[in-house]
Amino acid sequence: MSEWGTASGDTSSRTVRRRGMASAAALVFALLLAALVYLFAQSSTERDAAAERERHSFEVIMLARNAEGSVARSEAALGRFVINSNRGLGTLYRDEWRAAARQIEQLARLVRRDEEQNARVAALANEFRDYSEELSNTASYAAADRNWEAISLHNSAADSEAGAAISRIIDTIADSERAVLRERSAALTAATDR
């Protein structure tokens, strides 16, 4: 009987150990699964944040270039207005100039948290205001059919430092944002790979 009792005790002891090991393995598996779910969620959050930062950089670059395009279209319309006094061109000059002003305001809102870019956009806004005064004098003379004075002012504005500064500052804003975009794209790739 003692042999049976010992054999029966060994079997139940083994069964308890097996159940304990199975429970421990199930617990380890559950913990690993929870860790995997957590890492996946964390990685997904990082990827989404990196994608949002990348989108922000694209917006800054596009808005800066759109402002530059609006300034260029406005300058061209003003030049044609001065030469032929077509009021439609005067309206086009004014509309494009206002569009550029709105785009610079939007750009300021987009970069307000970035000190360096914020300083660049503030400098851009200052140059834009200075150049606006120069061009508005030209437009006023052209609108008053004082074309010779308008042509003279337009030629002076064409050589203006403010106009050249606008292009330089926009290039700096876009180049700086492209460098940030490269970093953000690398971060997005790393988050996706993770």
Short mmCIF file of C-alpha atoms in Angstrom, two decimals:
data_model
loop_
_atom_site.label_atom_id
_atom_site.label_comp_id
_atom_site.label_asym_id
_atom_site.label_seq_id
_atom_site.Cartn_x
_atom_site.Cartn_y
_atom_site.Cartn_z
CA MET A 1 0.00 0.00 0.00
CA SER A 2 2.79 2.32 0.74
CA GLU A 3 4.10 1.75 -2.78
CA TRP A 4 0.73 2.70 -4.22
CA GLY A 5 0.55 5.72 -1.98
CA THR A 6 3.95 6.91 -3.06
CA ALA A 7 3.27 6.32 -6.73
CA SER A 8 -0.06 8.07 -6.44
CA GLY A 9 1.62 10.98 -4.58
CA ASP A 10 4.27 11.28 -7.30
CA THR A 11 1.63 11.38 -10.00
CA SER A 12 -0.42 14.02 -8.27
CA SER A 13 2.76 15.97 -7.50
CA ARG A 14 3.73 15.81 -11.16
CA THR A 15 0.26 16.87 -12.18
CA VAL A 16 0.40 19.84 -9.83
CA ARG A 17 3.84 20.78 -11.16
CA ARG A 18 2.63 20.46 -14.75
CA ARG A 19 -0.39 22.61 -14.02
CA GLY A 20 1.83 25.13 -12.24
CA MET A 21 4.24 25.23 -15.17
CA ALA A 22 1.36 25.53 -17.64
CA SER A 23 -0.09 28.36 -15.58
CA ALA A 24 3.31 30.05 -15.41
CA ALA A 25 3.78 29.62 -19.17
CA ALA A 26 0.30 31.02 -19.79
CA LEU A 27 1.10 33.99 -17.54
CA VAL A 28 4.41 34.62 -19.33
CA PHE A 29 2.64 34.32 -22.68
CA ALA A 30 -0.08 36.76 -21.54
CA LEU A 31 2.58 39.20 -20.30
CA LEU A 32 4.48 38.94 -23.60
CA LEU A 33 1.25 39.48 -25.53
CA ALA A 34 0.39 42.52 -23.39
CA ALA A 35 3.92 43.91 -23.93
CA LEU A 36 3.59 43.32 -27.67
CA VAL A 37 0.23 45.12 -27.77
CA TYR A 38 1.68 48.00 -25.74
CA LEU A 39 4.74 48.29 -28.03
CA PHE A 40 2.52 48.18 -31.10
CA ALA A 41 0.29 50.95 -29.70
CA GLN A 42 3.33 53.03 -28.70
CA SER A 43 4.92 52.56 -32.12
CA SER A 44 1.66 53.48 -33.83
CA THR A 45 1.40 56.66 -31.72
CA GLU A 46 5.02 57.58 -32.55
CA ARG A 47 4.41 56.92 -36.25
CA ASP A 48 1.29 59.10 -36.24
CA ALA A 49 3.13 61.92 -34.45
CA ALA A 50 6.04 61.69 -36.90
CA ALA A 51 3.61 61.75 -39.85
CA GLU A 52 1.90 64.85 -38.41
CA ARG A 53 5.25 66.64 -38.00
CA GLU A 54 6.17 65.67 -41.57
CA ARG A 55 2.85 67.05 -42.86
CA HIS A 56 3.51 70.29 -40.94
CA SER A 57 6.87 70.70 -42.69
CA PHE A 58 5.24 70.17 -46.08
CA GLU A 59 2.65 72.84 -45.24
CA VAL A 60 5.32 75.36 -44.23
CA ILE A 61 7.30 74.79 -47.43
CA MET A 62 4.22 74.98 -49.66
CA LEU A 63 2.87 78.09 -47.96
CA ALA A 64 6.22 79.87 -48.20
CA ARG A 65 6.48 79.05 -51.91
CA ASN A 66 2.85 80.06 -52.51
CA ALA A 67 3.54 83.44 -50.88
CA GLU A 68 6.57 83.86 -53.13
CA GLY A 69 4.45 83.03 -56.17
CA SER A 70 1.76 85.50 -55.15
CA VAL A 71 4.37 88.25 -54.74
CA ALA A 72 5.84 87.46 -58.17
CA ARG A 73 2.40 87.45 -59.86
CA SER A 74 1.55 90.71 -58.13
CA GLU A 75 4.79 92.36 -59.27
CA ALA A 76 4.22 91.20 -62.85
CA ALA A 77 0.62 92.47 -62.86
CA LEU A 78 1.75 95.83 -61.49
CA GLY A 79 4.43 96.14 -64.15
CA ARG A 80 1.90 95.49 -66.89
CA PHE A 81 -0.59 97.88 -65.23
CA VAL A 82 2.02 100.66 -65.19
CA ILE A 83 2.74 100.16 -68.89
CA ASN A 84 -0.79 99.86 -70.30
CA SER A 85 -3.12 101.26 -67.59
CA ASN A 86 -5.43 98.23 -67.80
CA ARG A 87 -7.53 98.41 -64.61
CA GLY A 88 -7.96 94.65 -64.60
CA LEU A 89 -4.22 94.30 -64.12
CA GLY A 90 -4.38 96.79 -61.25
CA THR A 91 -7.02 94.60 -59.63
CA LEU A 92 -4.92 91.50 -60.23
CA TYR A 93 -1.92 93.23 -58.60
CA ARG A 94 -4.00 94.11 -55.53
CA ASP A 95 -5.61 90.65 -55.26
CA GLU A 96 -2.30 88.79 -55.53
CA TRP A 97 -0.67 91.14 -53.03
CA ARG A 98 -3.48 90.53 -50.54
CA ALA A 99 -3.16 86.79 -51.12
CA ALA A 100 0.55 87.02 -50.32
CA ALA A 101 -0.23 88.95 -47.13
CA ARG A 102 -2.71 86.26 -46.03
CA GLN A 103 -0.22 83.51 -46.81
CA ILE A 104 2.47 85.22 -44.73
CA GLU A 105 -0.01 85.53 -41.83
CA GLN A 106 -0.84 81.82 -42.15
CA LEU A 107 2.86 81.02 -42.24
CA ALA A 108 3.36 82.99 -39.02
CA ARG A 109 0.63 80.94 -37.35
CA LEU A 110 2.15 77.67 -38.57
CA VAL A 111 5.65 78.38 -37.25
CA ARG A 112 4.76 80.19 -34.03
CA ARG A 113 6.23 77.39 -31.88
CA ASP A 114 9.53 77.30 -33.75
CA GLU A 115 11.64 80.23 -32.56
CA GLU A 116 14.01 80.29 -35.54
CA GLN A 117 11.30 79.99 -38.16
CA ASN A 118 9.15 82.46 -36.26
CA ALA A 119 11.99 85.02 -36.40
CA ARG A 120 12.41 84.41 -40.15
CA VAL A 121 8.71 84.89 -40.81
CA ALA A 122 8.71 88.07 -38.72
CA ALA A 123 11.59 89.38 -40.85
CA LEU A 124 9.64 88.35 -43.97
CA ALA A 125 6.58 90.25 -42.77
CA ASN A 126 8.71 93.37 -42.16
CA GLU A 127 10.26 93.25 -45.63
CA PHE A 128 6.84 92.59 -47.12
CA ARG A 129 5.44 95.72 -45.41
CA ASP A 130 8.36 97.83 -46.65
CA TYR A 131 8.02 96.52 -50.18
CA SER A 132 4.25 96.99 -50.03
CA GLU A 133 4.74 100.71 -49.41
CA GLU A 134 7.05 100.99 -52.41
CA LEU A 135 4.70 99.14 -54.73
CA SER A 136 1.55 100.88 -53.50
CA ASN A 137 3.06 104.25 -54.46
CA THR A 138 3.69 102.90 -57.94
CA ALA A 139 0.12 101.56 -58.14
CA SER A 140 -1.31 104.89 -56.95
CA TYR A 141 0.49 106.81 -59.70
CA ALA A 142 -0.55 104.26 -62.32
CA ALA A 143 -4.18 104.44 -61.15
CA ALA A 144 -4.04 108.25 -61.45
CA ASP A 145 -2.78 107.91 -65.05
CA ARG A 146 0.56 109.38 -64.06
CA ASN A 147 2.42 106.69 -65.95
CA TRP A 148 5.82 108.40 -66.21
CA GLU A 149 6.02 108.76 -62.44
CA ALA A 150 4.66 105.23 -62.02
CA ILE A 151 7.31 103.84 -64.38
CA SER A 152 10.04 105.66 -62.48
CA LEU A 153 8.79 104.35 -59.14
CA HIS A 154 8.35 100.86 -60.56
CA ASN A 155 11.94 100.85 -61.78
CA SER A 156 13.10 101.95 -58.32
CA ALA A 157 11.00 99.23 -56.68
CA ALA A 158 12.49 96.66 -59.05
CA ASP A 159 15.91 97.44 -57.57
CA SER A 160 14.54 97.46 -54.03
CA GLU A 161 16.37 95.58 -51.30
CA ALA A 162 13.02 94.67 -49.73
CA GLY A 163 11.92 92.75 -52.82
CA ALA A 164 15.17 90.79 -52.97
CA ALA A 165 15.07 90.19 -49.22
CA ILE A 166 11.62 88.62 -49.52
CA SER A 167 12.97 85.98 -51.90
CA ARG A 168 16.06 85.33 -49.76
CA ILE A 169 14.04 84.93 -46.58
CA ILE A 170 11.53 82.60 -48.25
CA ASP A 171 14.44 80.49 -49.56
CA THR A 172 15.87 80.33 -46.04
CA ILE A 173 12.50 79.34 -44.57
CA ALA A 174 12.01 76.62 -47.18
CA ASP A 175 15.60 75.32 -46.92
CA SER A 176 15.43 75.17 -43.14
CA GLU A 177 12.11 73.36 -43.25
CA ARG A 178 13.47 70.89 -45.82
CA ALA A 179 16.29 70.01 -43.40
CA VAL A 180 13.71 69.47 -40.65
CA LEU A 181 11.60 67.47 -43.09
CA ARG A 182 14.51 65.11 -43.79
CA GLU A 183 14.85 64.49 -40.04
CA ARG A 184 11.11 64.01 -39.68
CA SER A 185 10.98 61.62 -42.63
CA ALA A 186 13.76 59.57 -41.04
CA ALA A 187 11.83 59.55 -37.76
CA LEU A 188 8.68 58.42 -39.59
CA THR A 189 10.59 55.63 -41.31
CA ALA A 190 12.11 54.52 -38.00
CA ALA A 191 8.69 54.58 -36.31
CA THR A 192 7.19 52.57 -39.17
CA ASP A 193 10.06 50.07 -39.09
CA ARG A 194 9.72 49.70 -35.35
#
